[in-house]
Tab-separated table of C-alpha atoms in Angstrom:
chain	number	residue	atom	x	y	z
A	1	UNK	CA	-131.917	-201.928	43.822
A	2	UNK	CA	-129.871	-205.277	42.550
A	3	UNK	CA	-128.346	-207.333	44.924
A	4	UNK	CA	-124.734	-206.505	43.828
A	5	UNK	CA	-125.306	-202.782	44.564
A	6	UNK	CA	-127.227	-203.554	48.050
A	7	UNK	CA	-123.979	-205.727	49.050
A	8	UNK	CA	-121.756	-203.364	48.261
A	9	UNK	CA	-123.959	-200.521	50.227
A	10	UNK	CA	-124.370	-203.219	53.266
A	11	UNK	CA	-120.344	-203.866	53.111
A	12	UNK	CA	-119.556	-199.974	53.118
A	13	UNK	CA	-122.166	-199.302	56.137
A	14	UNK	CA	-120.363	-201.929	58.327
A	15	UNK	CA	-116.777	-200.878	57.256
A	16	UNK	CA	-117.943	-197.666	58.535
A	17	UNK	CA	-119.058	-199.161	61.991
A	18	UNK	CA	-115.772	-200.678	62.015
A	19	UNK	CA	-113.531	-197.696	61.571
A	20	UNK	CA	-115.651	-195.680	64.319
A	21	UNK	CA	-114.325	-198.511	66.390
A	22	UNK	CA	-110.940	-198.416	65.260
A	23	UNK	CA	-110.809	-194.618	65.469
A	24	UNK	CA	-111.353	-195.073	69.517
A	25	UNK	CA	-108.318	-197.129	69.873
A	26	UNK	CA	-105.475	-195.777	71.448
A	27	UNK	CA	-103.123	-197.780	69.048
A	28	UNK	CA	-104.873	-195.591	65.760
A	29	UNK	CA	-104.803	-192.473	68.114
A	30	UNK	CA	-101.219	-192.248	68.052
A	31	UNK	CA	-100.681	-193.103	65.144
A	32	UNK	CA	-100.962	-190.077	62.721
A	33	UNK	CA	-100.340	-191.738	59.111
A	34	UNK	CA	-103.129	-194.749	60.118
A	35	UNK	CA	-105.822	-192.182	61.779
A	36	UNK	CA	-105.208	-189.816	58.502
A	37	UNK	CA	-105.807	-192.983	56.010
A	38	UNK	CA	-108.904	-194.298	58.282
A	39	UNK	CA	-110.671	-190.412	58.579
A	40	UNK	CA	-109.690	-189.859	54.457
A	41	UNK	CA	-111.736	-193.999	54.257
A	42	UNK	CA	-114.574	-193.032	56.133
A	43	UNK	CA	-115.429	-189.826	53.698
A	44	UNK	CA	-115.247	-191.927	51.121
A	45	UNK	CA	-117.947	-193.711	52.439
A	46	UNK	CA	-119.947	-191.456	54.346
A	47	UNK	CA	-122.179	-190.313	50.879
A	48	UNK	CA	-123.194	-193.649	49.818
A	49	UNK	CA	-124.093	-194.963	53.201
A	50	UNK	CA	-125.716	-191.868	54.476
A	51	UNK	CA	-128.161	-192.174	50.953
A	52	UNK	CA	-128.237	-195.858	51.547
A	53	UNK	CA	-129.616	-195.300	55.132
A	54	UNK	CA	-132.336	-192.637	53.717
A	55	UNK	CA	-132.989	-195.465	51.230
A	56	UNK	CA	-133.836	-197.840	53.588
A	57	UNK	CA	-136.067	-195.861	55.262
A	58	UNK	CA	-138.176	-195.450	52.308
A	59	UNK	CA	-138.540	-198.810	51.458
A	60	UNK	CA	-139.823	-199.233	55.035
A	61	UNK	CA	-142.045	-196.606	55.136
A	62	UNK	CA	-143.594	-198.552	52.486
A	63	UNK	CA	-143.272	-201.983	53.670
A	64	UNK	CA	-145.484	-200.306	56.709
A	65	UNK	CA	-148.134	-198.482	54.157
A	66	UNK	CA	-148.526	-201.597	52.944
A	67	UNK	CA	-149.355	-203.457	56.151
A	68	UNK	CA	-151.955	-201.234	56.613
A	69	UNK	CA	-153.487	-201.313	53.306
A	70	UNK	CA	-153.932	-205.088	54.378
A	71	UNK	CA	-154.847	-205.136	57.836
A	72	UNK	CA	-156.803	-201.899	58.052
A	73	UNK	CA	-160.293	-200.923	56.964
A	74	UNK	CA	-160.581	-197.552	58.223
A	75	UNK	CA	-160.802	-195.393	55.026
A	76	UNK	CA	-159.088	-192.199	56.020
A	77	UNK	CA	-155.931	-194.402	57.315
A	78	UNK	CA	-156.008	-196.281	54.599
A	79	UNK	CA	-155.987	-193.463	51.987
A	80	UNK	CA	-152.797	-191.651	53.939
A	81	UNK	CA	-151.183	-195.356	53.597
A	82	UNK	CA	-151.499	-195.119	49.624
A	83	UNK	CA	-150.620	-191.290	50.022
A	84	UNK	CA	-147.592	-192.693	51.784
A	85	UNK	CA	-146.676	-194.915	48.976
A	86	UNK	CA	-146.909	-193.193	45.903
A	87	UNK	CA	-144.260	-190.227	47.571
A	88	UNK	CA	-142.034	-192.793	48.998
A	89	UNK	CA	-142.304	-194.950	45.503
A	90	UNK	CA	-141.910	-191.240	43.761
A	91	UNK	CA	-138.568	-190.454	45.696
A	92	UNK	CA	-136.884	-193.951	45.366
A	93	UNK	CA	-135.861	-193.542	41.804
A	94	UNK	CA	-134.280	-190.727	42.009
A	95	UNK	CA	-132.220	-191.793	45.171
A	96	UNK	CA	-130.941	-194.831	43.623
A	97	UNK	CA	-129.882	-193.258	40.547
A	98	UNK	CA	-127.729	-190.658	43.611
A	99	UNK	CA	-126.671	-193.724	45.558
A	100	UNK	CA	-125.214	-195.212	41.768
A	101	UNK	CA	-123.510	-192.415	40.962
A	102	UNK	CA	-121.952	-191.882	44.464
A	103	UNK	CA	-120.761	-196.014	44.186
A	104	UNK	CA	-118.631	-194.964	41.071
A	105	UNK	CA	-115.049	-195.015	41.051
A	106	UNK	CA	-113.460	-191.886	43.368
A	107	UNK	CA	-110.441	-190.086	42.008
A	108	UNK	CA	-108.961	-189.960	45.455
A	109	UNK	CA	-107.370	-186.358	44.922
A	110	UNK	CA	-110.605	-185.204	44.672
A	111	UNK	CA	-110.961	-182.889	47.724
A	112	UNK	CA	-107.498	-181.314	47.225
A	113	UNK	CA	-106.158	-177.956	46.654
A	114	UNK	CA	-104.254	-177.798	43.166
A	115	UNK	CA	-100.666	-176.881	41.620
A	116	UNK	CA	-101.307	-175.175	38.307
A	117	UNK	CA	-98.418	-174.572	36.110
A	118	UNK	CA	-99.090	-172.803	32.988
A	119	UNK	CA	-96.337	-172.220	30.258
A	120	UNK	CA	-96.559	-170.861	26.984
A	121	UNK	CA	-95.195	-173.528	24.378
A	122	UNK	CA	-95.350	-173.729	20.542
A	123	UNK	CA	-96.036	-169.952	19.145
A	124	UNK	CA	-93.069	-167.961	20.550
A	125	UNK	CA	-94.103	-165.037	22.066
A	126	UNK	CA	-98.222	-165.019	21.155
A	127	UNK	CA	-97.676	-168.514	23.567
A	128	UNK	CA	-96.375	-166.675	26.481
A	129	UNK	CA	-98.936	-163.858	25.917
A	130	UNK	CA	-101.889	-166.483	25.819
A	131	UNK	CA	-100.486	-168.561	28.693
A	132	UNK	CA	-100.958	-165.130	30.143
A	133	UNK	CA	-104.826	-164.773	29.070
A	134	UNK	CA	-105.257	-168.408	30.452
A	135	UNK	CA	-104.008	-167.513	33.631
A	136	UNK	CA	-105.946	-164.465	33.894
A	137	UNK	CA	-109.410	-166.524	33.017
A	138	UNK	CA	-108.918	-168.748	35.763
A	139	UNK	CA	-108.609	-165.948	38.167
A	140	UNK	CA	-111.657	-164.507	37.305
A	141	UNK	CA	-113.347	-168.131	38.110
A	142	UNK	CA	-111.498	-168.824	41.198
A	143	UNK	CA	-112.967	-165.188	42.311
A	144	UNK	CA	-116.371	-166.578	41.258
A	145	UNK	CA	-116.151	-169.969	42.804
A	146	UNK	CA	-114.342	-168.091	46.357
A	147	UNK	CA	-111.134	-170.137	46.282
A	148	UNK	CA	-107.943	-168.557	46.929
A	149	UNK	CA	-105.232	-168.133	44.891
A	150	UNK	CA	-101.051	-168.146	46.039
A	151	UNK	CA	-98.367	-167.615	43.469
A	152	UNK	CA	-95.341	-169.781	43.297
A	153	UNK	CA	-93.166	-169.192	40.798
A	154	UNK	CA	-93.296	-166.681	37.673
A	155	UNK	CA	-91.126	-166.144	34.666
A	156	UNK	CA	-92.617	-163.108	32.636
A	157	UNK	CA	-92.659	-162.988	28.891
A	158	UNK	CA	-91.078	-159.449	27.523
A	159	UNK	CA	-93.611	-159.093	25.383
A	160	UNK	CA	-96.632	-160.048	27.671
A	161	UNK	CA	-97.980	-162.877	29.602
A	162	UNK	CA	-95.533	-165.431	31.156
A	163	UNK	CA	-93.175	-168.136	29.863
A	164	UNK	CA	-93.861	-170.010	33.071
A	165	UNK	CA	-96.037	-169.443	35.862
A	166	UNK	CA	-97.065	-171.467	39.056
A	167	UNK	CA	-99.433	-171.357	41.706
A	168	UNK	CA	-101.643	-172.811	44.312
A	169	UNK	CA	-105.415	-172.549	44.544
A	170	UNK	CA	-107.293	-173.528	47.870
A	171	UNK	CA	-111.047	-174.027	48.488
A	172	UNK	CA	-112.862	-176.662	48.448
A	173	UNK	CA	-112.816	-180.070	46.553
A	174	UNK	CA	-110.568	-177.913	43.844
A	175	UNK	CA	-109.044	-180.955	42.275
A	176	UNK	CA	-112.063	-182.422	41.584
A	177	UNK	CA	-113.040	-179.653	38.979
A	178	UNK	CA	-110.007	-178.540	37.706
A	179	UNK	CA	-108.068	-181.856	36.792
A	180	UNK	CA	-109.226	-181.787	33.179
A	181	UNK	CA	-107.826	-178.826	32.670
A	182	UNK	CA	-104.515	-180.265	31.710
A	183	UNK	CA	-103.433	-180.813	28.164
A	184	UNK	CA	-102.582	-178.587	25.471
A	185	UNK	CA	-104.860	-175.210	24.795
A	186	UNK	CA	-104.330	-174.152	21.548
A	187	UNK	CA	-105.627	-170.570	20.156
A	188	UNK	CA	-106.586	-169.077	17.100
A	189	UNK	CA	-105.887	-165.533	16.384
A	190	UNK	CA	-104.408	-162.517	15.079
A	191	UNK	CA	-101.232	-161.671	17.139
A	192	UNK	CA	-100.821	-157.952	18.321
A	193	UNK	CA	-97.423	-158.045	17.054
A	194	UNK	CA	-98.960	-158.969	13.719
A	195	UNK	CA	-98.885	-156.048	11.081
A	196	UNK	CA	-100.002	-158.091	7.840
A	197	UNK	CA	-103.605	-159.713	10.436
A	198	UNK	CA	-102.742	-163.187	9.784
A	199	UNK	CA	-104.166	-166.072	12.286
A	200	UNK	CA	-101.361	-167.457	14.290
A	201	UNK	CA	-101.991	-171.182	15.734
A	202	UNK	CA	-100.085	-171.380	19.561
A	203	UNK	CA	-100.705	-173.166	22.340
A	204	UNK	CA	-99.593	-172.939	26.145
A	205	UNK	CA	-99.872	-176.241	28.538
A	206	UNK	CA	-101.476	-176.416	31.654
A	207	UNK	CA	-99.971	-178.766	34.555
A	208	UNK	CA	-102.714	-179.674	37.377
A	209	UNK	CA	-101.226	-181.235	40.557
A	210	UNK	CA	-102.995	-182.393	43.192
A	211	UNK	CA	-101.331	-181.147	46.400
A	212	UNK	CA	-99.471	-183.928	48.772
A	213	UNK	CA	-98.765	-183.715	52.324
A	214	UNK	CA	-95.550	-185.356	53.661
A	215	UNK	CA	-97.648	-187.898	54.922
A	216	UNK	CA	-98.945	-189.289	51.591
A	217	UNK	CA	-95.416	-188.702	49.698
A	218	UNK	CA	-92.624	-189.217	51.871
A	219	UNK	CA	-89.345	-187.194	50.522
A	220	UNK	CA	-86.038	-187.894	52.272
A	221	UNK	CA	-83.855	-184.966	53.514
A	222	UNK	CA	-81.114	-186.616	52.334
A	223	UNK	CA	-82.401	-186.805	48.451
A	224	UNK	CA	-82.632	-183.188	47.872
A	225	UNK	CA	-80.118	-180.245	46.929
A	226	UNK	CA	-81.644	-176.510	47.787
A	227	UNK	CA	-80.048	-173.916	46.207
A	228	UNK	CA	-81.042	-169.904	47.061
A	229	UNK	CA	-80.724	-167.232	44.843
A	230	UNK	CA	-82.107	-163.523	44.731
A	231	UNK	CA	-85.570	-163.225	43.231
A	232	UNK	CA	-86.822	-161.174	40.766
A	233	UNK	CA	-89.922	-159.910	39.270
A	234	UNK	CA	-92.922	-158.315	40.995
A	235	UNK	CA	-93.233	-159.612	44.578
A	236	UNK	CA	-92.878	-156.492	46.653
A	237	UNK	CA	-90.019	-154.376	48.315
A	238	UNK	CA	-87.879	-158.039	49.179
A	239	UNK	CA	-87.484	-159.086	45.901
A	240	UNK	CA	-83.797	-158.186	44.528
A	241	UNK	CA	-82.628	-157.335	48.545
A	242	UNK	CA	-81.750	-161.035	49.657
A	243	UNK	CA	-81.452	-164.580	48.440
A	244	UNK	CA	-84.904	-165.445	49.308
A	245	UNK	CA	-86.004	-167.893	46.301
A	246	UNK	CA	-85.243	-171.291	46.773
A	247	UNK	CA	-85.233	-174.192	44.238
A	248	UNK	CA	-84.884	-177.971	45.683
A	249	UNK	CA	-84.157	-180.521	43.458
A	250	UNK	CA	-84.796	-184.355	44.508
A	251	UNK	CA	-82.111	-185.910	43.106
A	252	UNK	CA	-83.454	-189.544	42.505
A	253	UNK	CA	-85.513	-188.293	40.307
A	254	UNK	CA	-83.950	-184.875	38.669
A	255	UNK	CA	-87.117	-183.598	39.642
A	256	UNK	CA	-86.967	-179.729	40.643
A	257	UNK	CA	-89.324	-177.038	42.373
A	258	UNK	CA	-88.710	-173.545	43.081
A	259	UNK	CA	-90.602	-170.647	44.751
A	260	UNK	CA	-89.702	-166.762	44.986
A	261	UNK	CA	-93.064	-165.612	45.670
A	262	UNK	CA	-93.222	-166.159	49.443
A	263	UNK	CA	-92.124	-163.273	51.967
A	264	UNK	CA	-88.724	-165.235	53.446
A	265	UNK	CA	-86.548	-167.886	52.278
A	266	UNK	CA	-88.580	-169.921	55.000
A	267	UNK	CA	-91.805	-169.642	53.278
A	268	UNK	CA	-90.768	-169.868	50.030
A	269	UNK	CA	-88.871	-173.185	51.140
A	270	UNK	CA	-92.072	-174.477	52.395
A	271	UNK	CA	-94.115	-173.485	48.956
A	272	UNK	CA	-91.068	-175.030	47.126
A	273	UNK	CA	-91.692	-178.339	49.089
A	274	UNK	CA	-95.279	-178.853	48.602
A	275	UNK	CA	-94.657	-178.388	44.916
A	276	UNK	CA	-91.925	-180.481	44.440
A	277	UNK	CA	-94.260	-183.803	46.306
A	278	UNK	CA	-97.327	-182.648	44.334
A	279	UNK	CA	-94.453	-182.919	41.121
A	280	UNK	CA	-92.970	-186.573	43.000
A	281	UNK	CA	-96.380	-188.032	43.335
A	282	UNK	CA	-97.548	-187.062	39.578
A	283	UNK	CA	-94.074	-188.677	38.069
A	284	UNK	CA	-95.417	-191.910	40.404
A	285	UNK	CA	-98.799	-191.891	39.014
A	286	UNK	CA	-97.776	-191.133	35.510
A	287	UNK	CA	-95.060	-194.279	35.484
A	288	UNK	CA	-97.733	-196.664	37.338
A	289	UNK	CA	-100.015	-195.463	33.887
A	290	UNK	CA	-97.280	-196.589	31.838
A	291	UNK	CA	-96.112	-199.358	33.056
A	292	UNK	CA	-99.927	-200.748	33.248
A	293	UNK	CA	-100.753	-199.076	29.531
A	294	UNK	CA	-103.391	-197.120	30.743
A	295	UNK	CA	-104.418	-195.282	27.377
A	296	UNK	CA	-105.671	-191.900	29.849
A	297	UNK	CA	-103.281	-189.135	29.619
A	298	UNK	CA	-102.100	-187.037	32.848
A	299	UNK	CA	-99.652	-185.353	31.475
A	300	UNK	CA	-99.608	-182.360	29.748
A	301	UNK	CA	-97.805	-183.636	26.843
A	302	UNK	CA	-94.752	-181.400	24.806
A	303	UNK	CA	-97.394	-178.135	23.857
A	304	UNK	CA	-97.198	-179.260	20.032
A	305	UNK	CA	-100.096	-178.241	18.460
A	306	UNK	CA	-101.550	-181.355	17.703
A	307	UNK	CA	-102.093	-182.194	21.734
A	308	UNK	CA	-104.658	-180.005	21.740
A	309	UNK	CA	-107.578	-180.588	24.271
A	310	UNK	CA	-109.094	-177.244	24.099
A	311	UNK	CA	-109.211	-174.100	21.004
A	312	UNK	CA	-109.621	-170.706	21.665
A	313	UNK	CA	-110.610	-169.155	18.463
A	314	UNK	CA	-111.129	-165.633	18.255
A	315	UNK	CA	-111.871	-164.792	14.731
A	316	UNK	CA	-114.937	-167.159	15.175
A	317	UNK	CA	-115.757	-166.253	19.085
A	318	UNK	CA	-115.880	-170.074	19.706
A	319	UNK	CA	-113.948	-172.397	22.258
A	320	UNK	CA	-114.012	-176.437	21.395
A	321	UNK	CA	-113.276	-178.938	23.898
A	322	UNK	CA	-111.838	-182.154	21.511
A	323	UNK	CA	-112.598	-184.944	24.094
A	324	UNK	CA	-116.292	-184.608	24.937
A	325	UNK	CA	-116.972	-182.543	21.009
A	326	UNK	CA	-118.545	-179.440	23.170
A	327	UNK	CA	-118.358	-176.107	21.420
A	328	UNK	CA	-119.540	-172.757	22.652
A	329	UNK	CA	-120.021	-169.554	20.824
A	330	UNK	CA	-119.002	-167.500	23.716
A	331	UNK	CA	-115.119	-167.682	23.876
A	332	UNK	CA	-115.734	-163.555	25.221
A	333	UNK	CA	-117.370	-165.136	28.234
A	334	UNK	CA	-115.227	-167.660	28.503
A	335	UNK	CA	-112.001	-165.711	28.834
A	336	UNK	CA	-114.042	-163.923	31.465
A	337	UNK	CA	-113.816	-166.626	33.954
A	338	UNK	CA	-117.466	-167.920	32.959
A	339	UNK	CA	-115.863	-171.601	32.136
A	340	UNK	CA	-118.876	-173.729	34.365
A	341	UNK	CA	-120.546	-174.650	31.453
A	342	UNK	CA	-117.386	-176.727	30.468
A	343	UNK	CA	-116.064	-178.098	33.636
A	344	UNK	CA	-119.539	-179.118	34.577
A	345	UNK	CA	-120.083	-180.958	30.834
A	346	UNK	CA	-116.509	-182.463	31.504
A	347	UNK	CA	-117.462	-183.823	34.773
A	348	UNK	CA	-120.719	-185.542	33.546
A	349	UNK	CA	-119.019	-187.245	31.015
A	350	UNK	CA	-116.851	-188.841	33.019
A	351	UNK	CA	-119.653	-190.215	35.243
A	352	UNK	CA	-121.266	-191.807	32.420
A	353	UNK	CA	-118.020	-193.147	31.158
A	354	UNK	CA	-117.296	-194.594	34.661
A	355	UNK	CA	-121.149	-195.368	34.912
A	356	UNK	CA	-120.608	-197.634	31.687
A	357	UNK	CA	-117.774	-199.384	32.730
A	358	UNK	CA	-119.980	-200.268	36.144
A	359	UNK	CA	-122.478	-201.612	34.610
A	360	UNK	CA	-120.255	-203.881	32.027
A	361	UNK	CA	-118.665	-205.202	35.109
């Protein structure tokens, strides 16, 4: 291990030390926003050090196998002391490869439950219908993966699939796998409501939000305007009875959330809320971008066909992921929820681009 990376690991394990302290204090105690920051630090943390610690460990095993290579002439002891060297020696390079992938660069949202948005965009109807088919792919992989799924907001399309839909997704570390999914996914196909079979190109945009509490984005009562309305659309025997759906718009920023899912005015006031600080914090991050001229894209862009992260094309049975050149033959599979293969390729690119940057540093 270099000395830059033991540093680092020696700085972290103390920090941690530290923060146990600091966690026993009545001062942190009552305060919520500090203890919240100081837990979220620790986890951070807890990986590398924990890997650090098994690390060390290792390295003393073998500082002791060696000892007794040169102190001890008993045969049998001093076989099990090269025994004990080779594994230790064996399992070291693995664990610092672990230890410098865990020292890379943590998104931060990481461990958070998700806002998707899905809308069909360029394509007219065969949008809406596909933003429908996207919608219904990820549901089949939340099943798969055991997160749970709670609708927001929908606007059907007449002719199938939705001009609009939102929705949360809880389970664990959700964020972490499903942040690339926003961009532009453009497909390939014959339309149903094509007579002459002609391709059509369309696309529908995906929106991934991290979810904020009103701890980490602080929204002032005073800043919004809630209107209610009567829902509509499938939601159960409430829908169309009272003005249950609520939209809340912050007006500093003209940013607005709705919900008309939830089973009171109450609850869909809450859902409305979360979404419109997940929406708050994204506008922050995407103007911080901006203004630094960070070339990576969080937004989903305007749907134009050219945006395109991902194609769907059906003719050929093949999807194509334009930013790490992956292309499956299996697009059947893949609108059945079986989309690992990509998130997990997605993923491991980034690591080695963050990996590079570490190492140019």
């Amino acid at each position: 291990m270099n000395k830059k990376t033991n540093e680092a690991l020696e700085t972290m394990k103390k920090r941690i030390e530290q923060i146990d302290l600091d966690l026993q204090s009545d001062e942190i105690l009552s305060n919520i926003k500090k203890m919240t920051e100081l837990n979220k630090e620790r986890a951070t943390l807890e990986a590398p050090v924990a890997k650090y610690n098994e690390f060390l460990n290792l390295t003393n095993e073998i500082v002791q196998a060696k000892e007794i290579l040169a102190n001890e002439k008993d045969e049998e002891l001093r076989e099990f002391a090269k025994l004990q060297i080779t594994e230790s020696e064996e399992k070291l390079g693995p664990l610092e490869d672990e230890i410098q992938l865990l020292l890379l660069p943590r998104d931060p949202n990481d461990d958070k439950n998700v806002i998707f948005e899905i809308r069909g965009a360029a394509g007219g109807d065969e949008a809406n219908i596909f933003a429908g088919d996207l919608y219904r792919m990820y549901l089949r992989y939340f099943e798969k993966v055991g997160w749970k799924v709670e609708t927001i907001d929908v606007s059907e399309s007449e002719a199938g699939g939705f001009s609009q839909i939102s929705f949360m997704v809880k389970g664990d570390s959700v964020f972490s796998k499903m942040k690339f999914e926003s961009g532009a996914h453009r497909v390939q196909r014959v339309p149903k409501t094509e007579t002459k079979g002609r391709i059509q190109t369309s696309t529908a945009t995906v929106a991934v939000l991290p979810e904020q509490t009103d701890v980490e984005v602080e929204v002032k009562a005073s800043d919004l305007r809630i209107d209610t309305y009567r829902a509509s659309g499938a939601g159960g025997q409430h829908v169309n009875t009272t003005d249950s759906a609520v939209r809340i718009t912050h007006i500093p920023t003209g940013i607005v959330a709705s919900s008309q899912d939830g089973r009171s005015q109450h609850d869909n006031k809450d859902i409305a809320m979360t979404m419109l600080r997940a929406k708050i914090y994204q506008a922050e991050v995407d103007k911080q971008q901006s203004e630094a001229h960070d070339l990576r894209k969080s937004a989903v862009g305007t749907g134009d066909r050219s945006e395109k992260i991902r194609t769907y094309n059906y003719p050929q049975n093949r999807v194509t992921d334009h930013r790490i050149n992956l292309t499956l033959q299996k697009l059947d599979q893949v609108m059945e929820g079986n989309i690992e293969e990509i998130i997990t390729s997605l993923i491991t690119n980034e690591q080695k681009e963050k990996m590079e940057k570490y190492i140019e540093q």
